[in-house]
Coordinates of C-alpha atoms in Angstrom, one line a residue:
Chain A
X1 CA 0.0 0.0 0.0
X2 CA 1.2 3.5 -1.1
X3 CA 1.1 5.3 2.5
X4 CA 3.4 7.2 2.8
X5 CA 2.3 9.6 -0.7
X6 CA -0.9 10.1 -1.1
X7 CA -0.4 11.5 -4.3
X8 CA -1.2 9.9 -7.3
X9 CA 1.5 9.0 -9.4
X10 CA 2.0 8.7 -13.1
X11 CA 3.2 5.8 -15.6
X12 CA 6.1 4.9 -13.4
X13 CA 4.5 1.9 -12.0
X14 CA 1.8 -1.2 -12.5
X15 CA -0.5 0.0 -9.4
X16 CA -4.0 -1.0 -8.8
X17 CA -6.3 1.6 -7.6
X18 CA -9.6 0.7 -5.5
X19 CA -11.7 3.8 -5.9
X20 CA -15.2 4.9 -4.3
X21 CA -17.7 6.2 -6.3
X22 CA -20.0 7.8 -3.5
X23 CA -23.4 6.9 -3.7
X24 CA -24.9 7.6 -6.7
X25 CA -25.2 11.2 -7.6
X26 CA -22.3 11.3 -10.5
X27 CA -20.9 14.4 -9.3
X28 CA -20.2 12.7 -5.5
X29 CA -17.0 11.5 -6.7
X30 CA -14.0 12.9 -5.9
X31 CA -11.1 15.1 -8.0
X32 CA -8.9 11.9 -7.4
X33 CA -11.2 9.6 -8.1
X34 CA -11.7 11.3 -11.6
X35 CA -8.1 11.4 -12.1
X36 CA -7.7 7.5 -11.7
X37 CA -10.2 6.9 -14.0
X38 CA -8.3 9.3 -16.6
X39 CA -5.6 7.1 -16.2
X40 CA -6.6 4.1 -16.5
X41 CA -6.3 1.3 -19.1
X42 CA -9.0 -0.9 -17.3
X43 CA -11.9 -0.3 -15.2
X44 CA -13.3 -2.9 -13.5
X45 CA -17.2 -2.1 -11.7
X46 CA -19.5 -3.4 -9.9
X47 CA -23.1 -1.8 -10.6
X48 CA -23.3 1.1 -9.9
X49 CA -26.1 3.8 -9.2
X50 CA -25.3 5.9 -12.1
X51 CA -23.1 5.0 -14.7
X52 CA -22.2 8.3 -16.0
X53 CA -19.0 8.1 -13.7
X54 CA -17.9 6.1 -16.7
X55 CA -17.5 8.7 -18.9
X56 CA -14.1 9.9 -16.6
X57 CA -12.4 6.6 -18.2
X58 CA -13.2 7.3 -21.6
X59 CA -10.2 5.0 -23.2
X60 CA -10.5 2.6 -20.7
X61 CA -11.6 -0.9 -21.1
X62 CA -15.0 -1.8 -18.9
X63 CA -15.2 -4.9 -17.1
X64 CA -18.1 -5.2 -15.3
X65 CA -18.9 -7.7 -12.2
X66 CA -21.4 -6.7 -10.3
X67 CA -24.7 -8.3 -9.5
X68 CA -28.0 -7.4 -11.2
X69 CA -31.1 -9.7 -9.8
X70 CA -31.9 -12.8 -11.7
X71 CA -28.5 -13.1 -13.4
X72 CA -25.6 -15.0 -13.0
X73 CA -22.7 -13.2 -11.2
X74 CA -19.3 -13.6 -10.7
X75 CA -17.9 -14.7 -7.6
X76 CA -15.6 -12.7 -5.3
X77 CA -12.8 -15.7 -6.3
X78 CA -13.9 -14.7 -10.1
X79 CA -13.7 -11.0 -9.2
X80 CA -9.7 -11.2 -7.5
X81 CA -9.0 -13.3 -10.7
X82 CA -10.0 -10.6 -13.2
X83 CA -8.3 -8.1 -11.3
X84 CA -5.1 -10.0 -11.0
X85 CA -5.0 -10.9 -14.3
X86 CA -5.8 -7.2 -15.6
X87 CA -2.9 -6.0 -13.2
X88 CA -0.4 -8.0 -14.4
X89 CA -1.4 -7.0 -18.2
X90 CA -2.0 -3.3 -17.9
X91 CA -0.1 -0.3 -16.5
X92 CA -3.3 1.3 -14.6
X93 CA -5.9 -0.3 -13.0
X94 CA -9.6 0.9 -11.6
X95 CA -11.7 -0.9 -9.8
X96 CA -14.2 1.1 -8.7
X97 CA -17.2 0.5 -6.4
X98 CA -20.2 2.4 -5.1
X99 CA -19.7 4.3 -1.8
X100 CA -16.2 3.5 -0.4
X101 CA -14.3 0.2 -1.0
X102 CA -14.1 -0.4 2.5
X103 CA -17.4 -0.1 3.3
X104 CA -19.4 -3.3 2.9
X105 CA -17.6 -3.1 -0.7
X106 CA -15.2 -6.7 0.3
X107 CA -12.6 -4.0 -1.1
X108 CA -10.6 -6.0 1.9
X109 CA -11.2 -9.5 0.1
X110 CA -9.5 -7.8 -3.0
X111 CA -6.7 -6.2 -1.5
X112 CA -5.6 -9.0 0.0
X113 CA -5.6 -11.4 -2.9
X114 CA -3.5 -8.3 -4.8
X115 CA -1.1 -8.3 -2.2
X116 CA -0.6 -11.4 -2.8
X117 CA 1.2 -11.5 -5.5
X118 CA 2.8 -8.4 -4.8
X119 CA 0.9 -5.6 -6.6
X120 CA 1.0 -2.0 -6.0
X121 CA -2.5 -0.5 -4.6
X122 CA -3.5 2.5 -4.0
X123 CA -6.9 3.7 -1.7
X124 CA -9.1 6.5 -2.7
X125 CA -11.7 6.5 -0.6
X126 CA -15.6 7.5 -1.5
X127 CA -18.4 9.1 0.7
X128 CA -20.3 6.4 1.7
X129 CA -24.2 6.4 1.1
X130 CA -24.6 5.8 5.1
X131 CA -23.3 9.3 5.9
X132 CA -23.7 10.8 2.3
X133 CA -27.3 10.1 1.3
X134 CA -28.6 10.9 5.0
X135 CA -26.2 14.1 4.7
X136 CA -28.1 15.0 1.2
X137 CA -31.9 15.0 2.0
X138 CA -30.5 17.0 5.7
X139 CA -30.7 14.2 8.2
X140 CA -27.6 15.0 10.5
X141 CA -26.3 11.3 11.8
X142 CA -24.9 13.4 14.9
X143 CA -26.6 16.7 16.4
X144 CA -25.5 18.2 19.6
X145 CA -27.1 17.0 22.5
X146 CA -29.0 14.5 20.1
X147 CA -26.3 11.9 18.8
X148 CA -23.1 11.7 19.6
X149 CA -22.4 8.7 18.0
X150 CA -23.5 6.6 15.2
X151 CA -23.5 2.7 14.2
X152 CA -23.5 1.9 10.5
X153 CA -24.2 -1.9 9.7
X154 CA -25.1 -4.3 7.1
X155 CA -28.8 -5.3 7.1
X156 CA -28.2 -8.4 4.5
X157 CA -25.7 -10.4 6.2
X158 CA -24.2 -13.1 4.4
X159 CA -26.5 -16.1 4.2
X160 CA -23.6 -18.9 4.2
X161 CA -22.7 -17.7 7.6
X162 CA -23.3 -20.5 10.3
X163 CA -23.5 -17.9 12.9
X164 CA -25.2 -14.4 12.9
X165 CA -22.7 -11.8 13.7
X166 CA -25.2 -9.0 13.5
X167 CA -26.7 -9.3 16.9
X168 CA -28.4 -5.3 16.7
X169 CA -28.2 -4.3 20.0
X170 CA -26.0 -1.3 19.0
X171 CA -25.9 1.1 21.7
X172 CA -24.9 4.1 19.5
X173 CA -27.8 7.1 19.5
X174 CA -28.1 6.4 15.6
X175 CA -28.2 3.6 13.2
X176 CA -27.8 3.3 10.0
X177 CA -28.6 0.3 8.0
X178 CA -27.5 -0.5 4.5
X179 CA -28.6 -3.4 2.2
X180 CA -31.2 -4.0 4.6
X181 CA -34.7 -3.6 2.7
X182 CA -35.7 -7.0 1.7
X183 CA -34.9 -8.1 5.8
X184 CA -36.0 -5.2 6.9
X185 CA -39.2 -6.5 9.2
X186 CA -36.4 -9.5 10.6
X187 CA -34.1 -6.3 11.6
X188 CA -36.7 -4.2 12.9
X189 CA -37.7 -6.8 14.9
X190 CA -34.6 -7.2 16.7
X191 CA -33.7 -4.2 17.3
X192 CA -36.5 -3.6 18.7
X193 CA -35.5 -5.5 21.7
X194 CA -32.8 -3.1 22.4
X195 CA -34.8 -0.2 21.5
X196 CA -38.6 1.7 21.9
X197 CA -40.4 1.1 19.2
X198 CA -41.5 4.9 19.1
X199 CA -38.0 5.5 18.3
X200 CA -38.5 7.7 15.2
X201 CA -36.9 6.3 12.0
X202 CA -36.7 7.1 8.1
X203 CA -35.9 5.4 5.0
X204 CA -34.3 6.7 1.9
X205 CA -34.9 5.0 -1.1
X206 CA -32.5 5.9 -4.5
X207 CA -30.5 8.3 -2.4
X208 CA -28.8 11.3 -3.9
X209 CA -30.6 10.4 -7.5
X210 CA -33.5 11.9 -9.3
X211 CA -35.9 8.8 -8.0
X212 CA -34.8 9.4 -4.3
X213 CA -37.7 8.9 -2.1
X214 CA -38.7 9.6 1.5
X215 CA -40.2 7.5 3.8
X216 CA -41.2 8.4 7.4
X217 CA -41.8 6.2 10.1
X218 CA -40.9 4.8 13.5
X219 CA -38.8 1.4 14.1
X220 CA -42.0 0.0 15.1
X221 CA -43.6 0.6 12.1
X222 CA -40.9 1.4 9.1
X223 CA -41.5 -2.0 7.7
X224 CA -45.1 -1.9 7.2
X225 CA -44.6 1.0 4.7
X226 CA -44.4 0.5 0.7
X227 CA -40.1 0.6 0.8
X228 CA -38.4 -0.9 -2.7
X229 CA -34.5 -1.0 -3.0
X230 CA -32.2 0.5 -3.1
X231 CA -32.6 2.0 0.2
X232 CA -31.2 2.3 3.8
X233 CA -33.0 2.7 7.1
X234 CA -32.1 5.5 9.8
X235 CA -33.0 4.7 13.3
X236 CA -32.6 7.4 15.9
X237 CA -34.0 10.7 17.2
X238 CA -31.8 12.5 14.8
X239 CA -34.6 11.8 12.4
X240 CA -37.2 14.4 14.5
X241 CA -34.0 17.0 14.2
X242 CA -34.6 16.2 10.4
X243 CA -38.3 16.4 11.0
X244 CA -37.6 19.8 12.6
X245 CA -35.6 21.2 10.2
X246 CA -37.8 20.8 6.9
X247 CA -41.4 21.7 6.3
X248 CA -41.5 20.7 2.7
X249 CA -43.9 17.4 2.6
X250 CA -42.4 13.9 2.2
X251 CA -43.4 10.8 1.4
X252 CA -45.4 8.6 3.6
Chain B
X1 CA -33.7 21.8 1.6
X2 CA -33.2 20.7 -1.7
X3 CA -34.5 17.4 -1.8
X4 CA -35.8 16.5 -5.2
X5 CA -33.4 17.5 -7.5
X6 CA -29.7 17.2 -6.1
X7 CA -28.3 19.4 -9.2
X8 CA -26.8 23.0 -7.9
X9 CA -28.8 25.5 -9.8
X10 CA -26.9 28.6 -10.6
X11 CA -28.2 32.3 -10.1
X12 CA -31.9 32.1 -10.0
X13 CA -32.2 32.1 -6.1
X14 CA -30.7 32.8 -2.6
X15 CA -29.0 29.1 -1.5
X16 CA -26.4 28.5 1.2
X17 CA -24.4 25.3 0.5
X18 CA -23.4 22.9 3.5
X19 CA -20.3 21.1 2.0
X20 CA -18.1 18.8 3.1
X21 CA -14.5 19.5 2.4
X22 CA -13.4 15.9 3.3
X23 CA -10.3 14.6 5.3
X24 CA -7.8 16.8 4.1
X25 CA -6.3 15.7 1.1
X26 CA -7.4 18.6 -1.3
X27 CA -8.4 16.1 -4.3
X28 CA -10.6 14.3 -1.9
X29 CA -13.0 16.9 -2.5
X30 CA -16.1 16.0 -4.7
X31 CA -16.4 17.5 -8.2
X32 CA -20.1 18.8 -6.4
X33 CA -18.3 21.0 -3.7
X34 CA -15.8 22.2 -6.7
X35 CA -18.8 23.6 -9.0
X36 CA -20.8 25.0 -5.8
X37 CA -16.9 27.1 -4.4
X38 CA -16.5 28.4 -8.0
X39 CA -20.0 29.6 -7.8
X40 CA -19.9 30.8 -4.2
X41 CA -19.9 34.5 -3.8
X42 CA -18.7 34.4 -0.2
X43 CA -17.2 31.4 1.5
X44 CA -17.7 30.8 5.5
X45 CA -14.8 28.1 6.6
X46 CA -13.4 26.3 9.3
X47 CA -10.2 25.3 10.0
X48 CA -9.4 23.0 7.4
X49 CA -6.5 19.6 7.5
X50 CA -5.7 21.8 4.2
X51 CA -6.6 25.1 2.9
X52 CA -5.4 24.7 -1.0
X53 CA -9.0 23.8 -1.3
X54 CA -9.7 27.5 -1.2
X55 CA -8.3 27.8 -4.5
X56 CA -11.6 27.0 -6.1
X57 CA -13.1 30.0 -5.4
X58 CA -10.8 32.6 -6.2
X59 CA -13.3 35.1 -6.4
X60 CA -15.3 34.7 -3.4
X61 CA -14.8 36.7 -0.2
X62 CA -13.3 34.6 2.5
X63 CA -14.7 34.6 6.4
X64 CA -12.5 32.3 8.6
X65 CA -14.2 31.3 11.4
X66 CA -12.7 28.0 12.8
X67 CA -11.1 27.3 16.1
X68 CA -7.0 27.4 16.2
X69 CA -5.3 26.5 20.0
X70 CA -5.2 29.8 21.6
X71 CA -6.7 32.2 19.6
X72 CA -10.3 33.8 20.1
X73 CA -13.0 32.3 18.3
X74 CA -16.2 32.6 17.1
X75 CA -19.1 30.5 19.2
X76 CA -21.7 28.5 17.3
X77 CA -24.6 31.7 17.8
X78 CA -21.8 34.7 16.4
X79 CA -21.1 31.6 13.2
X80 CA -25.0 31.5 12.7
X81 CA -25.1 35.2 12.7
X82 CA -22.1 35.7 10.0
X83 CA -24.2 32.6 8.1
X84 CA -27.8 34.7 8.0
X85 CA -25.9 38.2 7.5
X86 CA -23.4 36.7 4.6
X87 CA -26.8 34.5 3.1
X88 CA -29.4 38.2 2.9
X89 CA -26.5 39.7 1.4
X90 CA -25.2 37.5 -1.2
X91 CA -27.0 35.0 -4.0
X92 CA -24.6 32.0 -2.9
X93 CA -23.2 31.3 0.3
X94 CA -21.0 28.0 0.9
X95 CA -20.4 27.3 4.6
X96 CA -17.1 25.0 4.2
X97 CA -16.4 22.1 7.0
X98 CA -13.8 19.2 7.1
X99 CA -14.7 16.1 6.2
X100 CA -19.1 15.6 6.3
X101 CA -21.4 18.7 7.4
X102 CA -22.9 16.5 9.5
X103 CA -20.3 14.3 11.3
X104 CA -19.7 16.4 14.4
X105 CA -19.6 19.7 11.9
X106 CA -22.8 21.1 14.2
X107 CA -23.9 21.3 10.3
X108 CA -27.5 20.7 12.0
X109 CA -27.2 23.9 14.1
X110 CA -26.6 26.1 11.1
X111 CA -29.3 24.5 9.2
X112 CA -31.8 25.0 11.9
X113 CA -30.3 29.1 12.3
X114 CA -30.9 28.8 8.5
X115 CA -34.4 27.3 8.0
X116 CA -35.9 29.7 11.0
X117 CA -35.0 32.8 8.4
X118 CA -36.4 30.6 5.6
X119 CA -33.0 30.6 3.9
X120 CA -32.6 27.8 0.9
X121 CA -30.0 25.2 1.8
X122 CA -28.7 22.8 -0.2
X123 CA -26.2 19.7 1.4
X124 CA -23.6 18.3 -0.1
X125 CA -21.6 16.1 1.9
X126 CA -18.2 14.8 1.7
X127 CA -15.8 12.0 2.6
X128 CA -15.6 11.9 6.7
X129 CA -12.4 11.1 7.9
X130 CA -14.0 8.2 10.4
X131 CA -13.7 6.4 6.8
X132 CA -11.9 7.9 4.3
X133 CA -8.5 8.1 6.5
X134 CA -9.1 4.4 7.6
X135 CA -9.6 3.4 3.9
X136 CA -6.6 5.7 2.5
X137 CA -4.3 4.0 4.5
X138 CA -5.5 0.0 3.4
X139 CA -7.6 -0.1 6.9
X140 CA -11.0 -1.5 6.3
X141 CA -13.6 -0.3 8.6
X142 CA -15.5 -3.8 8.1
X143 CA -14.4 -6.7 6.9
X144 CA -15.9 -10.1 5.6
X145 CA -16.1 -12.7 9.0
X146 CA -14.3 -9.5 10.9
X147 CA -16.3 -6.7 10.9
X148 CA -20.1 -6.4 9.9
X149 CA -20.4 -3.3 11.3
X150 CA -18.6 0.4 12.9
X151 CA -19.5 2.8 15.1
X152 CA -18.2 6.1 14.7
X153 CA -17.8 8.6 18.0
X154 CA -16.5 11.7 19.1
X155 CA -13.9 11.7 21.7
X156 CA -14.3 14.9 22.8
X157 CA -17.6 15.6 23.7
X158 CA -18.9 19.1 24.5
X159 CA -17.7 19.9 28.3
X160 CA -20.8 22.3 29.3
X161 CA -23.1 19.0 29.2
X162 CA -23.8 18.3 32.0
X163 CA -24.5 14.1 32.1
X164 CA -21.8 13.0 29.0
X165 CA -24.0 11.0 26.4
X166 CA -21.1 9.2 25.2
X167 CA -21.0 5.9 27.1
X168 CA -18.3 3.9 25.4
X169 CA -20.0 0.3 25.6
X170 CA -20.2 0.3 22.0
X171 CA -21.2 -3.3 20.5
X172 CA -19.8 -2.6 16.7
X173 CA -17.2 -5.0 15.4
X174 CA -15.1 -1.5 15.0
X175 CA -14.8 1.5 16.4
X176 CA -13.6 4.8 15.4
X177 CA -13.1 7.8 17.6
X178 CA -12.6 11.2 16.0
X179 CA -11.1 14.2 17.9
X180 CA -10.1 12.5 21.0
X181 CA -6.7 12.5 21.0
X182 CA -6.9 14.3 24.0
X183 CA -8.9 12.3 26.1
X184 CA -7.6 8.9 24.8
X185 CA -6.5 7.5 28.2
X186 CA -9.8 8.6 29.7
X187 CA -11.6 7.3 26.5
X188 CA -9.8 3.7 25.7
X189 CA -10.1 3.3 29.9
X190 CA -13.4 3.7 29.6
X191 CA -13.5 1.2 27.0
X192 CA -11.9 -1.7 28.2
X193 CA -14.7 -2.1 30.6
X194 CA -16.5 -3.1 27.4
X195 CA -13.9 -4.4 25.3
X196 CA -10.8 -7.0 25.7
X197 CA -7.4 -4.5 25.8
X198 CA -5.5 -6.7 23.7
X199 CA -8.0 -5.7 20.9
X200 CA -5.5 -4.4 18.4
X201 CA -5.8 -0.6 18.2
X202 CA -4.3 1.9 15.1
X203 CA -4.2 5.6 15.2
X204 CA -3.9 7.7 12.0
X205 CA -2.0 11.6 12.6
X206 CA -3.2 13.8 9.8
X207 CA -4.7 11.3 7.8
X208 CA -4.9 12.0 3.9
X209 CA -1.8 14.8 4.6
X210 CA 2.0 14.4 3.4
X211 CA 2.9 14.1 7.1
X212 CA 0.6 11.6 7.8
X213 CA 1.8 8.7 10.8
X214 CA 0.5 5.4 11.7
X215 CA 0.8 4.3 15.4
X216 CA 0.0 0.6 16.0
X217 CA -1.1 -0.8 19.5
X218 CA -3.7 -2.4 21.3
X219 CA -6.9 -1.0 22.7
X220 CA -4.6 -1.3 26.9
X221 CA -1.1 0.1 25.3
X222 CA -2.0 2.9 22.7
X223 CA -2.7 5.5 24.7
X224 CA 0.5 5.3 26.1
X225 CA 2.5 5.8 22.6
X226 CA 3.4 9.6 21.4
X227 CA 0.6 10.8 19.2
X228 CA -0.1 14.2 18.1
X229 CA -3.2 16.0 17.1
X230 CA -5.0 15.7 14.8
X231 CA -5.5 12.0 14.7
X232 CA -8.4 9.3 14.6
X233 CA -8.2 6.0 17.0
X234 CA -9.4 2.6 15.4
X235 CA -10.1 -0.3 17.5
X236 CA -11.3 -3.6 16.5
X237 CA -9.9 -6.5 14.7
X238 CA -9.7 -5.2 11.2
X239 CA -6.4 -3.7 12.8
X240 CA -5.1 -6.9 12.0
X241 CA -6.2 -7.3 8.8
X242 CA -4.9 -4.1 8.0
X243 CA -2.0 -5.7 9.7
X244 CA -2.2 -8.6 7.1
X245 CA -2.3 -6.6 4.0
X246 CA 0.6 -4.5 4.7
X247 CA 3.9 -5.4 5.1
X248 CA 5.5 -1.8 5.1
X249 CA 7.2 -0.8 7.9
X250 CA 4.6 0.9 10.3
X251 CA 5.6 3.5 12.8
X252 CA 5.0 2.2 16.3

């Protein structure tokens, strides 16, 4: 890992960048991020929100690996072979994910199989849709006197896993839950046995694009109302600071 | 707030921007916070891990108003006043913090001081350093089997309060404690009530920066090592996965 320089560097080197690319709005990417893209010879994505972010790689050849419902995707072995074999034939590698690598984005997975066989990465990180779409619409995950702290977790856990490691009895004054829509009655559910019920809480569907949509609630009753994914769930009283601060109507 | 259409519109109305400048690395700014500074007529900013990012707004008049050891400064109520002065006066206002608005910026203060004076706002956040200086280094926040989730904290909570909210028996896999470098015996004491002290434990100095430093420990030894402000404290096992991937010499 490049740690010392920050910088990004030029031709001098075969170096694998793992890049964010916030979460979804094209222009929530970052002036580095942009520049690896420029660089490189091969991008390799997972799906993304918006694909425009594309357009920054305009020479580069697209490899894409994510997952789309109903088709067959490659596995994370698959994945760390395509990006091993694209290292070792090109100069300047993307692989670029939504939010930040490290976030629920198995960018860890990848950099260890990379490091391997000895390849140069380097980190840009991404704003991550569990600060950045809350953020967006004006839901503060901390407010004075409110939160002072904040728990972001994965509401789809990985259904091979013979034991749960999500046990949701975060203590944190806010929670934020990604990936969790299609469990989201099961999560509800637990954490309401760390947590009232009335606790208010908010979902945002399609965060940070045109088709974002609001959803007000409490935990007790979030997952009774009409929610598709994307989407991630905000549990805490930061949401009546939220409530507070804007009058315009949203979506029950 | 702007909630349906994320775009920045240009000239047709009175709108304060919240962004996010991000950890400090000045290309780990988003291309959104570039278009709204070059637009900005006057620019309200904190101290900043770097302030090159000023340089997108060469136009714009500039109103400092962060805190710097020793020096006067301006309380939350006199920033709210510049905010509504600077926003009846001017078309566009950006109010400038490091990292997120809303990650213990007190961005939901200034919206609230805002929204009584029915003021447009528009958010844009940015990369928070509780991630992006984790992820810039190779240290994933989660990791697959390791870490499912993090919870994100300040270290230095407000001293008027009267009962502290912060409670330290945080359940997350990870745990990341911003701007408590000062209180880090107090805080990973507090802690290891909770939490084993062999749990392997990092701390970043200025993260994303040319003199950035990595301190390696565990959650019962770190706070004994020399470490300067500004710096974030990680705690968790992903320390040693970030331990795993790197085989650069660290400095303990």
């Amino acid at each position: 890992l490049h740690q010392s320089d920050s910088n990004i560097k030029a031709g001098d080197e075969m170096v694998v960048y793992l890049v964010g690319a916030g979460p979804g709005d094209p222009e929530l990417i970052t002036l580095k991020a942009v520049k690896a893209l420029e660089m490189a010879d091969v991008v390799i994505y997972d799906r993304l929100a918006n694909e425009e972010i594309l357009k920054h790689a305009p020479h580069a050849k697209l490899i894409y690996v994510g997952k789309k419902a109903g088709e067959h995707y490659k596995s994370q072995d698959e994945i760390n072979q395509i990006l091993l074999k694209e290292a070792k034939n090109n100069d300047t590698v993307v692989r670029l994910k939504g939010g930040d690598p490290f976030v629920f984005g198995r960018g860890g997975e990848e950099v260890l199989a990379l490091k391997e066989e000895n390849i140069s990465i380097e980190m840009i990180p991404g704003v991550t849709s569990a600060i950045g779409v809350p953020t967006t619409i004006g839901l503060p995950v901390t407010h004075r006197a409110v939160a002072t702290s904040f728990t972001v977790v994965t509401g789809h856990e990985d259904p091979t896993k013979k034991e749960k490691q999500v046990k949701w009895d975060y203590t944190a004054d806010t929670v934020v839950v990604l990936m969790g829509i299609g469990q989201i009655e099961e999560n509800t559910r637990e954490m309401m046995k760390y947590r009232d019920p009335e606790t208010p809480a908010c979902v945002i569907e399609s965060g940070t694009m045109p088709e974002e949509r609001i959803v007000m609630g409490t935990l007790g009753d979030i997952a009774k109302k009409d929610i598709k994914s994307p989407a991630l769930l905000v549990v805490g009283n930061v949401v009546n600071v939220f409530k507070e601060m804007t009058s315009k109507e949203l979506f029950y």
